[in-house]
Tab-separated table of C-alpha atoms in Angstrom:
chain	number	residue	atom	x	y	z
G	1	MET	CA	84.946	113.066	158.442
G	2	LYS	CA	86.987	111.893	155.443
G	3	SER	CA	84.132	110.450	153.437
G	4	SER	CA	80.529	110.901	152.475
G	5	LEU	CA	77.637	108.626	153.415
G	6	ARG	CA	77.688	105.213	151.820
G	7	LEU	CA	75.742	105.521	148.622
G	8	MET	CA	77.444	103.090	146.257
G	9	LEU	CA	76.725	99.374	146.316
G	10	THR	CA	79.440	97.923	144.098
G	11	LEU	CA	83.231	97.770	143.924
G	12	THR	CA	84.978	98.941	140.802
G	13	ALA	CA	88.546	97.962	140.049
G	14	GLY	CA	90.826	100.447	138.341
G	15	ILE	CA	91.435	99.515	134.736
G	16	ILE	CA	95.034	98.358	134.589
G	17	ALA	CA	96.757	97.390	131.392
G	18	ALA	CA	98.167	93.891	131.708
G	19	HIS	CA	101.910	93.722	131.113
G	20	ALA	CA	103.366	90.793	129.294
G	21	ALA	CA	105.189	88.335	131.530
G	22	ALA	CA	108.941	88.332	131.100
G	23	ALA	CA	111.531	85.753	132.101
G	24	PRO	CA	114.028	87.042	134.711
G	25	ALA	CA	116.638	89.097	132.886
G	26	PRO	CA	118.803	92.093	133.802
G	27	ALA	CA	116.881	95.355	133.971
G	28	PRO	CA	118.038	98.797	132.794
G	29	THR	CA	120.618	100.285	135.135
G	30	ASP	CA	118.641	103.462	135.746
G	31	MET	CA	115.719	101.478	137.223
G	32	GLN	CA	117.624	100.625	140.408
G	33	ALA	CA	118.534	104.236	141.168
G	34	ALA	CA	114.966	105.437	140.647
G	35	HIS	CA	113.543	102.649	142.803
G	36	GLN	CA	116.037	103.292	145.607
G	37	ALA	CA	115.154	106.980	145.548
G	38	ALA	CA	111.490	106.075	146.028
G	39	VAL	CA	112.352	103.711	148.894
G	40	ASP	CA	114.435	106.402	150.608
G	41	HIS	CA	111.628	108.932	150.225
G	42	VAL	CA	108.953	106.657	151.692
G	43	ARG	CA	111.159	105.637	154.608
G	44	ALA	CA	112.116	109.240	155.373
G	45	THR	CA	108.482	110.348	155.239
G	46	LEU	CA	107.322	107.672	157.675
G	47	ALA	CA	110.358	108.154	159.934
G	48	ASN	CA	109.629	111.870	160.211
G	49	ALA	CA	105.978	111.155	161.036
G	50	ALA	CA	107.108	108.628	163.661
G	51	ARG	CA	109.379	111.225	165.290
G	52	GLU	CA	106.521	113.709	165.482
G	53	ALA	CA	104.191	111.069	166.915
G	54	ALA	CA	106.807	110.045	169.496
G	55	ALA	CA	107.251	113.662	170.575
G	56	GLY	CA	103.509	114.003	171.047
G	57	MET	CA	103.379	110.746	173.011
G	58	ALA	CA	106.245	111.917	175.242
G	59	LYS	CA	104.268	115.030	176.199
G	60	ARG	CA	101.199	112.901	176.827
G	61	SER	CA	103.158	110.418	178.969
G	62	LYS	CA	104.724	113.215	180.997
G	63	ALA	CA	101.294	114.634	181.736
G	64	MET	CA	100.075	111.188	182.820
G	65	GLY	CA	103.130	110.416	184.969
G	66	ASN	CA	105.874	107.826	184.599
G	67	ASN	CA	104.813	104.417	183.346
G	68	VAL	CA	107.140	101.638	184.504
G	69	PHE	CA	104.772	98.693	184.040
G	70	PRO	CA	103.139	97.205	180.936
G	71	GLY	CA	99.888	98.896	180.053
G	72	THR	CA	96.393	97.517	180.466
G	73	PRO	CA	95.270	95.618	177.329
G	74	LEU	CA	93.221	97.934	175.134
G	75	ALA	CA	91.994	97.793	171.566
G	76	ASN	CA	94.265	99.603	169.121
G	77	GLU	CA	92.959	103.163	168.888
G	78	TYR	CA	94.187	103.357	165.279
G	79	ARG	CA	92.448	100.147	164.255
G	80	ALA	CA	90.728	99.929	160.886
G	81	TYR	CA	88.133	97.244	161.768
G	82	PRO	CA	86.610	95.571	164.846
G	83	PRO	CA	89.210	93.641	166.881
G	84	SER	CA	86.820	90.682	166.892
G	85	CYS	CA	86.700	90.579	163.090
G	86	ALA	CA	89.626	88.327	162.256
G	87	ALA	CA	92.518	86.306	163.591
G	88	TRP	CA	95.632	84.758	162.124
G	89	PRO	CA	95.910	83.168	159.603
G	90	LEU	CA	94.314	85.478	157.084
G	91	PRO	CA	92.344	83.938	154.181
G	92	ASP	CA	94.500	82.570	151.359
G	93	LYS	CA	91.793	83.103	148.748
G	94	ALA	CA	89.774	86.173	147.824
G	95	SER	CA	85.987	86.006	148.208
G	96	GLY	CA	82.879	88.116	147.825
G	97	VAL	CA	83.326	91.201	145.660
G	98	VAL	CA	86.939	91.169	144.460
G	99	SER	CA	88.949	93.742	142.510
G	100	THR	CA	92.003	92.403	140.670
G	101	ALA	CA	94.855	93.644	138.498
G	102	ARG	CA	97.990	92.213	136.927
G	103	LEU	CA	100.987	94.315	137.943
G	104	PRO	CA	104.762	94.014	137.343
G	105	LEU	CA	106.677	94.479	140.615
G	106	TYR	CA	110.259	95.615	141.102
G	107	THR	CA	112.339	92.427	141.064
G	108	ARG	CA	115.862	91.443	142.027
G	109	THR	CA	118.018	88.407	142.795
G	110	SER	CA	119.307	87.215	146.142
G	111	ALA	CA	122.602	88.862	145.166
G	112	GLY	CA	120.849	92.205	144.715
G	113	ASN	CA	120.902	92.314	140.929
G	114	VAL	CA	117.897	94.055	139.382
G	115	LEU	CA	115.806	92.013	136.945
G	116	ASN	CA	112.973	92.756	134.605
G	117	PRO	CA	109.803	93.165	136.723
G	118	GLU	CA	107.928	89.993	137.631
G	119	THR	CA	104.186	90.263	136.962
G	120	VAL	CA	101.894	89.216	139.814
G	121	THR	CA	98.155	89.296	140.505
G	122	ILE	CA	96.926	91.862	143.042
G	123	SER	CA	93.508	91.276	144.621
G	124	VAL	CA	91.606	93.570	146.990
G	125	TRP	CA	88.463	92.499	148.822
G	126	ARG	CA	86.523	92.869	152.058
G	127	VAL	CA	85.477	90.283	154.630
G	128	PRO	CA	82.312	91.111	156.636
G	129	CYS	CA	82.593	91.827	160.361
G	130	SER	CA	79.967	92.221	163.058
G	131	SER	CA	78.117	95.535	163.004
G	132	SER	CA	76.959	96.657	166.429
G	133	GLY	CA	75.593	100.017	165.285
G	134	ALA	CA	78.127	101.852	167.443
G	135	GLU	CA	80.096	104.792	166.118
G	136	THR	CA	83.809	104.049	166.123
G	137	PRO	CA	87.021	105.770	164.976
G	138	TYR	CA	86.887	103.755	161.740
G	139	ASN	CA	83.114	103.918	161.271
G	140	SER	CA	81.564	107.280	162.012
G	141	ASP	CA	77.964	106.412	161.088
G	142	GLY	CA	77.566	103.088	162.907
G	143	GLY	CA	76.998	101.241	159.644
G	144	TYR	CA	78.320	97.905	158.450
G	145	ASN	CA	81.893	96.899	159.285
G	146	ALA	CA	84.409	94.940	157.217
G	147	ILE	CA	88.093	94.154	157.151
G	148	THR	CA	89.923	95.032	153.913
G	149	LEU	CA	92.470	92.562	152.564
G	150	MET	CA	94.979	92.664	149.733
G	151	ARG	CA	96.714	89.613	148.289
G	152	ILE	CA	99.780	89.285	146.073
G	153	ASP	CA	99.811	86.045	144.070
G	154	ARG	CA	102.959	85.010	142.262
G	155	ASP	CA	102.408	82.885	139.166
G	156	ALA	CA	102.786	79.148	139.724
G	157	ALA	CA	106.113	79.040	137.832
G	158	ASN	CA	107.608	81.639	140.186
G	159	GLU	CA	105.997	80.643	143.495
G	160	GLY	CA	108.534	80.148	146.278
G	161	HIS	CA	111.598	81.189	144.269
G	162	THR	CA	114.141	82.939	146.490
G	163	ASP	CA	116.931	83.239	143.909
G	164	TYR	CA	114.773	85.901	142.231
G	165	PHE	CA	111.712	87.604	143.727
G	166	PRO	CA	109.429	90.638	143.421
G	167	THR	CA	109.368	93.261	146.161
G	168	PHE	CA	106.441	94.717	148.040
G	169	PRO	CA	105.001	97.880	146.435
G	170	ALA	CA	104.227	101.198	148.088
G	171	LEU	CA	100.566	101.471	149.148
G	172	GLN	CA	98.786	104.813	149.274
G	173	ILE	CA	95.184	105.834	149.767
G	174	THR	CA	93.180	108.814	148.626
G	175	GLN	CA	90.046	109.533	150.629
G	176	GLY	CA	88.295	112.797	151.411
G	177	SER	CA	90.913	115.523	151.839
G	178	VAL	CA	93.845	113.082	151.753
G	179	ASP	CA	95.460	112.411	148.381
G	180	TYR	CA	98.580	110.678	147.140
G	181	ASN	CA	100.699	113.814	147.698
G	182	ASP	CA	100.071	113.721	151.448
G	183	ALA	CA	102.405	111.931	153.855
G	184	ALA	CA	99.281	110.629	155.614
G	185	SER	CA	98.244	108.714	152.499
G	186	TYR	CA	100.527	105.746	153.231
G	187	VAL	CA	98.849	102.472	154.174
G	188	ARG	CA	100.299	99.976	156.659
G	189	ALA	CA	100.062	96.372	155.465
G	190	ALA	CA	100.373	93.482	157.920
G	191	THR	CA	100.318	89.722	157.495
G	192	GLU	CA	98.279	89.250	160.686
G	193	PRO	CA	95.345	91.280	162.026
G	194	ASN	CA	94.966	93.241	165.274
G	195	THR	CA	98.510	94.579	165.324
G	196	PHE	CA	99.797	97.998	166.359
G	197	VAL	CA	103.020	98.416	164.420
G	198	SER	CA	103.781	95.302	162.335
G	199	ASP	CA	104.418	96.380	158.770
G	200	PHE	CA	105.324	94.550	155.554
G	201	MET	CA	107.380	97.458	154.344
G	202	PHE	CA	107.834	98.830	150.858
G	203	ASP	CA	110.654	96.963	149.044
G	204	THR	CA	110.407	93.856	151.265
G	205	PRO	CA	110.958	90.576	149.306
G	206	VAL	CA	107.795	88.644	148.413
G	207	PHE	CA	108.878	84.998	148.160
G	208	ASN	CA	105.426	83.427	148.409
G	209	SER	CA	101.869	84.451	147.612
G	210	THR	CA	100.655	86.338	150.683
G	211	THR	CA	97.533	88.028	152.068
G	212	PHE	CA	97.813	91.360	153.855
G	213	VAL	CA	95.341	93.333	155.946
G	214	LEU	CA	95.164	97.068	155.297
G	215	GLU	CA	95.886	98.876	158.550
G	216	ASN	CA	96.655	102.394	159.783
G	217	TYR	CA	99.980	103.715	160.997
G	218	ASN	CA	99.756	104.755	164.652
G	219	LEU	CA	101.095	108.188	163.782
G	220	GLY	CA	98.121	110.396	164.573
G	221	ALA	CA	94.592	111.131	163.435
G	222	ASP	CA	95.681	112.159	159.926
G	223	TYR	CA	96.800	108.580	159.285
G	224	LEU	CA	93.428	107.115	160.267
G	225	HIS	CA	91.801	105.810	157.070
G	226	MET	CA	88.219	104.554	157.013
G	227	TYR	CA	88.245	101.441	154.862
G	228	ASN	CA	84.480	100.922	155.275
G	229	TYR	CA	83.980	104.026	153.146
G	230	ALA	CA	84.853	104.729	149.527
G	231	PHE	CA	88.560	105.143	148.766
G	232	LYS	CA	91.150	104.681	146.055
G	233	LEU	CA	94.170	102.484	146.660
G	234	ARG	CA	97.310	103.009	144.613
G	235	VAL	CA	99.735	100.090	144.395
G	236	HIS	CA	103.022	101.526	143.124
G	237	PRO	CA	106.036	99.254	142.443
G	238	TYR	CA	108.368	102.064	141.304
G	239	ALA	CA	109.746	99.737	138.655
G	240	GLY	CA	110.898	101.782	135.696
G	241	ASN	CA	108.043	102.855	133.469
G	242	VAL	CA	105.501	100.473	135.043
G	243	THR	CA	102.175	102.215	135.587
G	244	PRO	CA	100.900	101.763	139.157
G	245	ALA	CA	97.621	99.963	139.731
G	246	GLU	CA	94.732	101.910	141.198
G	247	PHE	CA	91.699	100.275	142.784
G	248	SER	CA	88.520	102.324	143.224
G	249	ILE	CA	86.689	100.794	146.179
G	250	ALA	CA	83.103	101.816	146.883
G	251	ASP	CA	81.385	102.288	150.242
G	252	TYR	CA	80.851	98.989	152.041
G	253	VAL	CA	77.082	98.404	151.912
G	254	PRO	CA	76.588	94.623	151.954
G	255	THR	CA	73.576	92.806	150.560
G	256	GLN	CA	72.556	89.147	150.733
G	257	ALA	CA	73.833	88.769	147.184
G	258	THR	CA	77.240	90.413	147.650
G	259	TYR	CA	78.141	89.551	151.267
G	260	PRO	CA	75.771	86.931	152.715
G	261	ALA	CA	78.157	86.365	155.661
G	262	ALA	CA	77.384	89.899	156.866
G	263	PHE	CA	73.921	88.691	157.901
G	264	GLU	CA	74.896	85.422	159.563
G	265	PRO	CA	75.409	84.862	163.322
G	266	LEU	CA	78.914	85.314	164.678
G	267	PRO	CA	81.292	82.423	165.264
G	268	ILE	CA	81.198	81.714	168.999
G	269	ASP	CA	84.596	82.674	170.429
G	270	GLY	CA	86.140	84.545	173.342
G	271	TYR	CA	84.896	87.937	172.123
G	272	LEU	CA	81.420	86.798	173.165
G	273	SER	CA	82.476	86.350	176.793
G	274	ALA	CA	80.369	89.053	178.416
G	275	SER	CA	77.332	89.946	180.505
G	276	TRP	CA	73.875	89.942	178.875
G	277	TYR	CA	70.461	91.159	180.006
G	278	ASP	CA	67.031	92.326	178.925
G	279	PRO	CA	66.934	96.145	179.209
G	280	ALA	CA	63.184	95.943	179.924
G	281	HIS	CA	63.734	93.626	182.927
G	282	ASN	CA	66.733	94.756	184.906
G	283	GLY	CA	67.846	92.376	187.681
G	284	GLU	CA	68.149	89.209	185.615
G	285	GLY	CA	70.959	88.306	183.240
G	286	MET	CA	73.489	85.828	181.984
G	287	LEU	CA	77.280	85.632	182.228
G	288	THR	CA	78.979	83.842	179.327
G	289	GLN	CA	82.517	82.568	178.883
G	290	VAL	CA	84.039	80.888	175.843
G	291	ILE	CA	87.139	78.862	176.666
G	292	ASP	CA	89.656	77.378	174.217
G	293	ASN	CA	90.239	73.669	174.770
G	294	ASN	CA	92.628	72.987	171.898
G	295	ALA	CA	93.081	73.801	168.224
G	296	SER	CA	89.702	72.345	167.280
G	297	SER	CA	87.171	72.891	170.090
G	298	ARG	CA	85.920	75.358	172.678
G	299	THR	CA	83.793	75.172	175.812
G	300	PHE	CA	80.786	77.466	176.166
G	301	PHE	CA	79.924	78.157	179.806
G	302	ALA	CA	77.116	80.381	181.081
G	303	ALA	CA	75.481	81.207	184.391
G	304	TRP	CA	71.887	82.442	184.225
G	305	TYR	CA	71.050	84.384	187.345
G	306	THR	CA	67.278	84.455	187.661
G	307	TYR	CA	64.547	83.793	190.312
G	308	ASP	CA	62.628	80.839	191.693
G	309	GLN	CA	58.870	80.538	192.205
G	310	LEU	CA	59.098	82.585	195.419
G	311	GLY	CA	61.018	85.423	193.764
G	312	LEU	CA	64.319	84.467	195.418
G	313	PRO	CA	67.615	84.517	193.441
G	314	TYR	CA	68.336	81.289	191.577
G	315	TRP	CA	71.203	80.179	189.330
G	316	LEU	CA	71.119	77.908	186.299
G	317	VAL	CA	74.417	76.635	184.886
G	318	ILE	CA	75.028	75.913	181.185
G	319	GLN	CA	77.982	74.116	179.629
G	320	GLY	CA	78.654	72.611	176.214
G	321	THR	CA	81.468	71.923	173.745
G	322	LEU	CA	81.612	73.218	170.187
G	323	PRO	CA	84.103	73.138	167.288
G	324	HIS	CA	85.866	76.290	166.167
G	325	PHE	CA	83.911	78.508	163.746
G	326	ARG	CA	80.547	77.182	164.959
G	327	THR	CA	77.897	79.929	164.962
G	328	ASP	CA	75.289	78.291	167.199
G	329	LEU	CA	74.792	75.828	170.041
G	330	ASN	CA	71.721	73.614	170.078
G	331	ASN	CA	70.161	71.809	173.040
G	332	VAL	CA	73.019	72.473	175.435
G	333	PRO	CA	72.441	70.866	178.874
G	334	VAL	CA	71.353	73.183	181.701
G	335	TYR	CA	71.861	72.233	185.354
G	336	TYR	CA	70.902	73.449	188.805
G	337	THR	CA	72.482	72.670	192.140
G	338	SER	CA	71.373	72.184	195.743
G	339	GLY	CA	72.899	71.245	199.080
G	340	GLY	CA	75.543	73.930	199.208
G	341	GLY	CA	76.274	76.669	201.716
G	342	PHE	CA	77.562	80.210	201.911
G	343	ALA	CA	81.307	80.814	201.426
G	344	GLY	CA	82.034	77.106	201.173
G	345	ASP	CA	80.276	76.196	204.408
G	346	PHE	CA	78.753	73.059	202.921
G	347	GLY	CA	76.900	70.656	205.167
G	348	SER	CA	77.243	67.989	202.485
G	349	SER	CA	78.332	67.659	198.871
G	350	VAL	CA	76.531	69.766	196.284
G	351	ASN	CA	73.932	67.946	194.214
G	352	LEU	CA	73.921	68.581	190.458
G	353	ALA	CA	70.611	67.984	188.673
G	354	SER	CA	69.454	68.348	185.082
G	355	TRP	CA	67.125	71.310	184.435
G	356	GLY	CA	66.661	71.116	180.650
G	357	THR	CA	68.301	72.556	177.531
G	358	ILE	CA	69.136	75.876	175.903
G	359	SER	CA	70.088	76.867	172.328
G	360	VAL	CA	72.256	79.950	171.798
G	361	SER	CA	73.468	82.135	168.930
G	362	PHE	CA	74.807	85.680	168.574
G	363	PRO	CA	73.304	87.737	165.722
G	364	ASP	CA	75.989	90.388	166.297
G	365	CYS	CA	78.378	91.596	168.976
G	366	MET	CA	75.642	93.348	170.916
G	367	HIS	CA	72.933	90.652	171.066
G	368	MET	CA	72.523	87.090	172.292
G	369	ALA	CA	69.556	85.062	171.033
G	370	PHE	CA	68.515	81.955	172.961
G	371	SER	CA	65.635	79.544	173.407
G	372	PHE	CA	65.123	77.400	176.509
G	373	ASP	CA	63.008	74.530	177.797
G	374	GLY	CA	63.293	73.045	181.298
G	375	HIS	CA	62.170	72.831	184.911
G	376	THR	CA	63.398	71.647	188.283
G	377	ALA	CA	62.244	68.390	189.828
G	378	SER	CA	58.941	68.285	191.667
G	379	GLY	CA	59.338	69.797	195.104
G	380	ASP	CA	62.548	71.726	194.351
G	381	GLY	CA	60.604	74.956	193.754
G	382	GLY	CA	62.915	76.279	191.059
G	383	PRO	CA	62.077	78.134	187.843
G	384	GLY	CA	60.723	76.391	184.777
G	385	GLY	CA	59.246	77.052	181.376
G	386	SER	CA	60.119	77.520	177.732
G	387	GLY	CA	60.526	80.459	175.379
G	388	THR	CA	62.817	82.551	173.185
G	389	ARG	CA	64.683	85.717	174.162
G	390	ILE	CA	67.076	88.235	172.636
G	391	TRP	CA	69.252	89.936	175.243
G	392	THR	CA	71.719	92.836	174.993
G	393	ARG	CA	75.388	92.999	175.923
G	394	VAL	CA	76.033	94.953	179.106
G	395	ALA	CA	79.696	95.715	178.426
G	396	ASP	CA	82.950	94.408	176.926
G	397	ILE	CA	85.532	92.520	178.929
G	398	ASN	CA	88.720	94.563	179.073
G	399	GLY	CA	90.828	93.914	175.987
G	400	LEU	CA	88.080	91.902	174.235
G	401	ALA	CA	86.219	94.650	172.428
G	402	CYS	CA	83.572	93.110	170.171
G	403	GLU	CA	82.128	95.792	167.900
């Protein structure tokens, strides 16, 4: 394991000397050669690692047989956070505990002429994710999970300029036995989460202020960094005598004061489509599905398979609409049906009747909390009552790993 147990409760930014802002002007001629040498070195290092990873994958594929069809959707095995943690677009503002530094970046014109470095603001922060308690490749103790973001903000006077622009710096991490001298120290930065190979590469133009998620290169176990644990991040522009910024990030141990969102229910989305049950009472459960309607709303559907007053199987059906980012559903209608037949052999049309209501929330990926109140009509003999339950996830739907 690359890190110790999480003992620190705060983030500490590296102390970076602020450089005075300079208007775009030609830079010393030797700066371009030094920067290009750094770009060539980083590219060669990652290309060599990619060749080695491809050779290993070729041996693995040969052992598994030829693969001529697209693979089954699986969560990225080199992921740095739960797949259910975030979606595009990434936040455009830092929040929670934030580390910042002012840093001059290597700058040039659209014609390729090198200018004096443009100073930008670099911010690094974490956004809380669900914490199931499971041990994962990026979280070896089952503790709290977060996604780690970095943002580059150009000053207002420079925002959007494409005739001159800063370039993306090299990102490296030191953690455990990995230090800045190791090829495995390089960090993959992406502008959208849950990607395998997308990379905002070193020396790429930065025209607009942008947020990046810190990811891992899919180049083997040595490149797997654990961003939930303490690490140092070096942001190196390779711009003449500019000193790189270094952020010292502590173990992620949220509190109500630092990360209140870590203790709130999850937004109800497709990652909560699953099977749920009470481990103490096997044989009863609930199937949930969350369906996107449009850009602003979703449908929550659930089927509660339970028993009637005679102990025979009985189904209750739940359906309600909610806006995106909603973390709970209150007093959702519950229905029951009668008049049907097996395999569509209906003697008449199915009757839909109101049973009552249910309220639902998800404290984390592994638990569903709900309260209910309802009964069938007199003479129907169905279940009835009220109460509150917390049930456990049975399993993930393929490709929708909520952790």
